[in-house]
Tab-separated table of C-alpha atoms (C1' of nucleotides) in Angstrom:
chain	number	residue	atom	x	y	z
X	123	MET	CA	160.207	288.508	294.179
X	124	ASP	CA	162.475	286.169	295.276
X	125	ILE	CA	160.915	284.157	298.623
X	126	ARG	CA	164.346	284.332	300.209
X	127	LEU	CA	164.511	287.887	299.887
X	128	LEU	CA	160.974	288.242	301.223
X	129	VAL	CA	161.458	286.154	304.106
X	130	GLY	CA	164.720	288.193	304.662
X	131	GLN	CA	163.095	291.387	304.782
X	132	ASN	CA	160.074	289.923	307.253
X	133	LEU	CA	162.724	288.471	309.429
X	134	ARG	CA	164.580	291.659	309.591
X	135	ARG	CA	161.562	293.822	310.255
X	136	LEU	CA	160.055	291.782	313.051
X	137	ARG	CA	163.608	291.291	314.553
X	138	GLN	CA	164.153	295.224	314.483
X	139	ALA	CA	160.682	295.801	315.644
X	140	ARG	CA	161.624	294.163	318.912
X	141	GLY	CA	164.713	295.771	319.476
X	142	TRP	CA	166.897	292.661	318.971
X	143	SER	CA	170.338	291.932	317.404
X	144	GLN	CA	170.614	289.168	315.137
X	145	GLU	CA	172.324	287.269	318.011
X	146	ASP	CA	169.579	287.532	320.311
X	147	LEU	CA	167.446	286.344	317.544
X	148	ALA	CA	169.811	283.413	316.866
X	149	LEU	CA	169.943	282.561	320.643
X	150	THR	CA	166.264	282.618	320.922
X	151	ALA	CA	165.386	280.681	317.939
X	152	GLY	CA	168.482	278.156	318.271
X	153	VAL	CA	170.311	278.812	315.299
X	154	ASP	CA	173.708	280.170	314.524
X	155	ARG	CA	174.234	283.968	314.503
X	156	THR	CA	175.781	283.946	310.784
X	157	TYR	CA	172.721	281.994	309.590
X	158	VAL	CA	170.370	284.479	310.634
X	159	SER	CA	172.586	287.151	308.731
X	160	GLY	CA	172.448	284.943	305.535
X	161	VAL	CA	168.569	284.354	305.898
X	162	GLU	CA	168.050	288.049	306.612
X	163	ARG	CA	170.023	289.045	303.288
X	164	GLY	CA	168.343	286.515	301.347
X	165	VAL	CA	171.249	284.092	300.599
X	166	ARG	CA	170.022	281.322	302.536
X	167	ASN	CA	167.113	279.092	301.822
X	168	PRO	CA	165.660	277.960	304.869
X	169	THR	CA	163.372	274.860	305.501
X	170	VAL	CA	160.169	275.065	306.800
X	171	MET	CA	161.333	273.762	310.263
X	172	VAL	CA	163.874	276.671	310.564
X	173	LEU	CA	161.055	279.278	309.612
X	174	CYS	CA	158.785	277.492	312.557
X	175	GLN	CA	161.742	278.190	314.945
X	176	PHE	CA	162.046	282.076	313.873
X	177	GLY	CA	158.109	282.190	313.934
X	178	ALA	CA	158.154	280.842	317.739
X	179	ALA	CA	161.329	283.123	318.668
X	180	LEU	CA	159.314	285.980	317.369
X	181	GLY	CA	155.990	284.846	318.818
X	182	VAL	CA	154.208	284.896	314.977
X	183	GLU	CA	153.121	282.172	312.909
X	184	ALA	CA	155.669	280.743	310.404
X	185	ALA	CA	153.245	281.770	307.670
X	186	VAL	CA	153.665	285.414	308.566
X	187	LEU	CA	157.507	285.216	307.389
X	188	ILE	CA	156.623	284.362	303.853
X	189	LEU	CA	153.607	286.604	303.479
X	190	GLU	CA	154.087	289.772	301.501
X	191	GLU	CA	153.525	293.211	303.385
X	192	GLY	CA	149.954	294.364	303.198
X	193	ARG	CA	148.488	290.906	303.876
X	194	CYS	CA	147.753	289.302	306.986
X	195	ILE	CA	146.174	286.027	308.661
X	196	VAL	CA	142.616	285.929	310.120
X	197	ASP	CA	140.295	283.176	311.460
X	198	ARG	CA	138.508	282.311	308.490
X	199	LYS	CA	134.733	283.242	308.952
X	200	GLN	CA	132.244	280.472	309.162
W	448	MET	CA	152.044	269.837	315.785
W	449	ASP	CA	154.795	269.040	313.574
W	450	ILE	CA	154.972	271.798	310.778
W	451	ARG	CA	156.169	268.966	308.213
W	452	LEU	CA	152.827	267.108	308.987
W	453	LEU	CA	150.926	270.330	308.780
W	454	VAL	CA	152.591	271.118	305.510
W	455	GLY	CA	151.716	267.714	304.300
W	456	GLN	CA	148.326	267.750	305.176
W	457	ASN	CA	147.603	271.107	303.320
W	458	LEU	CA	149.218	270.045	300.167
W	459	ARG	CA	147.334	266.786	299.948
W	460	ARG	CA	144.347	268.577	300.454
W	461	LEU	CA	144.705	271.212	298.112
W	462	ARG	CA	146.075	268.499	295.601
W	463	GLN	CA	142.999	266.528	296.016
W	464	ALA	CA	140.707	269.467	295.759
W	465	ARG	CA	142.127	269.871	292.197
W	466	GLY	CA	141.755	266.170	291.586
W	467	TRP	CA	145.347	265.882	290.795
W	468	SER	CA	147.404	262.883	291.264
W	469	GLN	CA	150.736	263.214	293.013
W	470	GLU	CA	152.690	262.888	289.506
W	471	ASP	CA	150.301	265.691	288.282
W	472	LEU	CA	151.474	267.957	290.971
W	473	ALA	CA	155.076	266.786	290.905
W	474	LEU	CA	155.162	267.916	286.977
W	475	THR	CA	153.401	271.129	287.464
W	476	ALA	CA	155.687	272.089	290.317
W	477	GLY	CA	158.771	270.675	288.691
W	478	VAL	CA	159.490	268.230	291.499
W	479	ASP	CA	159.593	264.421	291.556
W	480	ARG	CA	156.653	262.367	292.299
W	481	THR	CA	158.422	260.540	295.360
W	482	TYR	CA	159.270	264.002	296.488
W	483	VAL	CA	155.458	264.933	296.714
W	484	SER	CA	154.940	261.657	298.343
W	485	GLY	CA	157.371	262.164	301.168
W	486	VAL	CA	156.386	265.912	301.919
W	487	GLU	CA	152.579	264.866	302.011
W	488	ARG	CA	153.570	262.033	304.573
W	489	GLY	CA	155.541	264.632	306.508
W	490	VAL	CA	158.918	262.869	306.429
W	491	ARG	CA	160.572	265.609	304.228
W	492	ASN	CA	161.398	269.032	305.373
W	493	PRO	CA	161.073	271.267	302.334
W	494	THR	CA	162.896	274.465	301.972
W	495	VAL	CA	160.847	277.785	301.357
W	496	MET	CA	161.819	277.838	297.878
W	497	VAL	CA	160.027	274.253	297.205
W	498	LEU	CA	157.063	275.690	299.280
W	499	CYS	CA	156.971	278.454	296.856
W	500	GLN	CA	157.070	275.994	293.985
W	501	PHE	CA	154.264	273.851	295.284
W	502	GLY	CA	152.102	277.098	296.007
W	503	ALA	CA	152.625	278.175	292.697
W	504	ALA	CA	151.669	274.897	291.231
W	505	LEU	CA	148.606	275.112	293.228
W	506	GLY	CA	147.760	278.585	292.603
W	507	VAL	CA	148.160	279.725	296.095
W	508	GLU	CA	150.434	281.871	297.932
W	509	ALA	CA	153.199	279.549	299.787
W	510	ALA	CA	152.163	281.059	303.038
W	511	VAL	CA	148.813	279.194	302.728
W	512	LEU	CA	150.808	275.709	303.104
W	513	ILE	CA	152.148	276.347	306.643
W	514	LEU	CA	148.743	277.563	307.816
W	515	GLU	CA	146.775	275.667	310.184
W	516	GLU	CA	143.163	275.119	308.936
W	517	GLY	CA	140.658	277.684	309.855
W	518	ARG	CA	142.769	280.577	308.941
W	519	CYS	CA	143.329	282.563	305.971
W	520	ILE	CA	145.254	285.255	304.291
W	521	VAL	CA	143.292	288.682	303.649
W	522	ASP	CA	144.540	292.241	302.650
W	523	ARG	CA	145.316	294.082	305.506
W	524	LYS	CA	142.663	296.533	306.695
W	525	GLN	CA	143.809	300.327	307.016
P	1188	DT	C1'	148.231	255.621	292.069
P	1189	DT	C1'	151.305	255.829	295.827
P	1190	DG	C1'	154.628	254.365	299.744
P	1191	DT	C1'	159.343	253.268	300.424
P	1192	DG	C1'	164.462	252.460	301.250
P	1193	DA	C1'	168.578	253.751	299.112
P	1194	DC	C1'	171.631	256.861	296.863
P	1195	DT	C1'	174.598	261.299	295.203
P	1196	DG	C1'	175.223	265.917	294.870
P	1197	DA	C1'	174.004	270.049	296.763
P	1198	DC	C1'	173.028	272.791	300.395
P	1199	DA	C1'	171.366	273.629	305.358
P	1200	DG	C1'	173.246	274.953	309.376
P	1201	DT	C1'	177.622	275.604	312.671
P	1202	DC	C1'	181.850	277.200	314.009
P	1203	DC	C1'	186.033	279.533	313.612
P	1204	DG	C1'	187.329	283.985	312.115
P	1205	DT	C1'	188.485	289.203	310.102
P	1206	DC	C1'	186.622	293.908	308.754
E	168	DT	C1'	176.343	295.265	315.430
E	169	DG	C1'	176.382	293.160	311.284
E	170	DA	C1'	178.560	291.794	306.595
E	171	DC	C1'	181.222	288.314	304.760
E	172	DG	C1'	184.478	284.322	304.455
E	173	DG	C1'	186.185	279.165	304.783
E	174	DA	C1'	185.683	274.792	306.573
E	175	DC	C1'	183.129	271.611	308.576
E	176	DT	C1'	179.040	267.999	309.433
E	177	DG	C1'	174.440	266.735	308.721
E	178	DT	C1'	170.480	266.942	305.936
E	179	DC	C1'	167.893	268.241	301.900
E	180	DA	C1'	166.961	267.775	296.812
E	181	DG	C1'	166.257	264.907	293.605
E	182	DT	C1'	166.086	260.270	291.659
E	183	DC	C1'	165.600	255.264	291.021
E	184	DA	C1'	163.665	250.558	291.475
E	185	DC	C1'	160.343	248.080	293.475
E	186	DA	C1'	156.422	246.756	296.395
DNA sequence: TTGTGACTGACAGTCCGTC
DNA sequence: TGACGGACTGTCAGTCACA
């Protein structure tokens, strides 16, 4: 599974869950509208800093964006 | 907290936990030794694909590398 | 063994569009 | 609203010599 496709799927799912357009996300994250489109389609290879911007815009940790579905982040026990 | 520093700390911690040199990791991940050095010091801003290569080399999910300490990934309940 | 500066080709990311 | 293209600038990937 190409990690770019995984990021794209996660980004789109989280964006749509908020009822946002690609442009809404782009403005909030401080990136270009066409760039959001490219990342969602898996044709772009974003840097960790951009991943962080997307995470901040969506109110989630950047790690969530490169996590496969069915897995999640929790506080480590102990 | 700059995400590049976070990635650097995680990368170094996981590498040293395996008793590897930067060159060991570089060879396994298929990148240059000096690039590993740069990422660990937080002066490089790697892409998600490079993050994935590091994760594969270290036998962890790429998401682990951009996760703050004290947090971990588990299978989602339900 | 690791840090660092300098370098080139490739690509991240923007801005203009059209469909 | 979103896919897609072209052209552009800045930055990243990847490498080297040297400390």
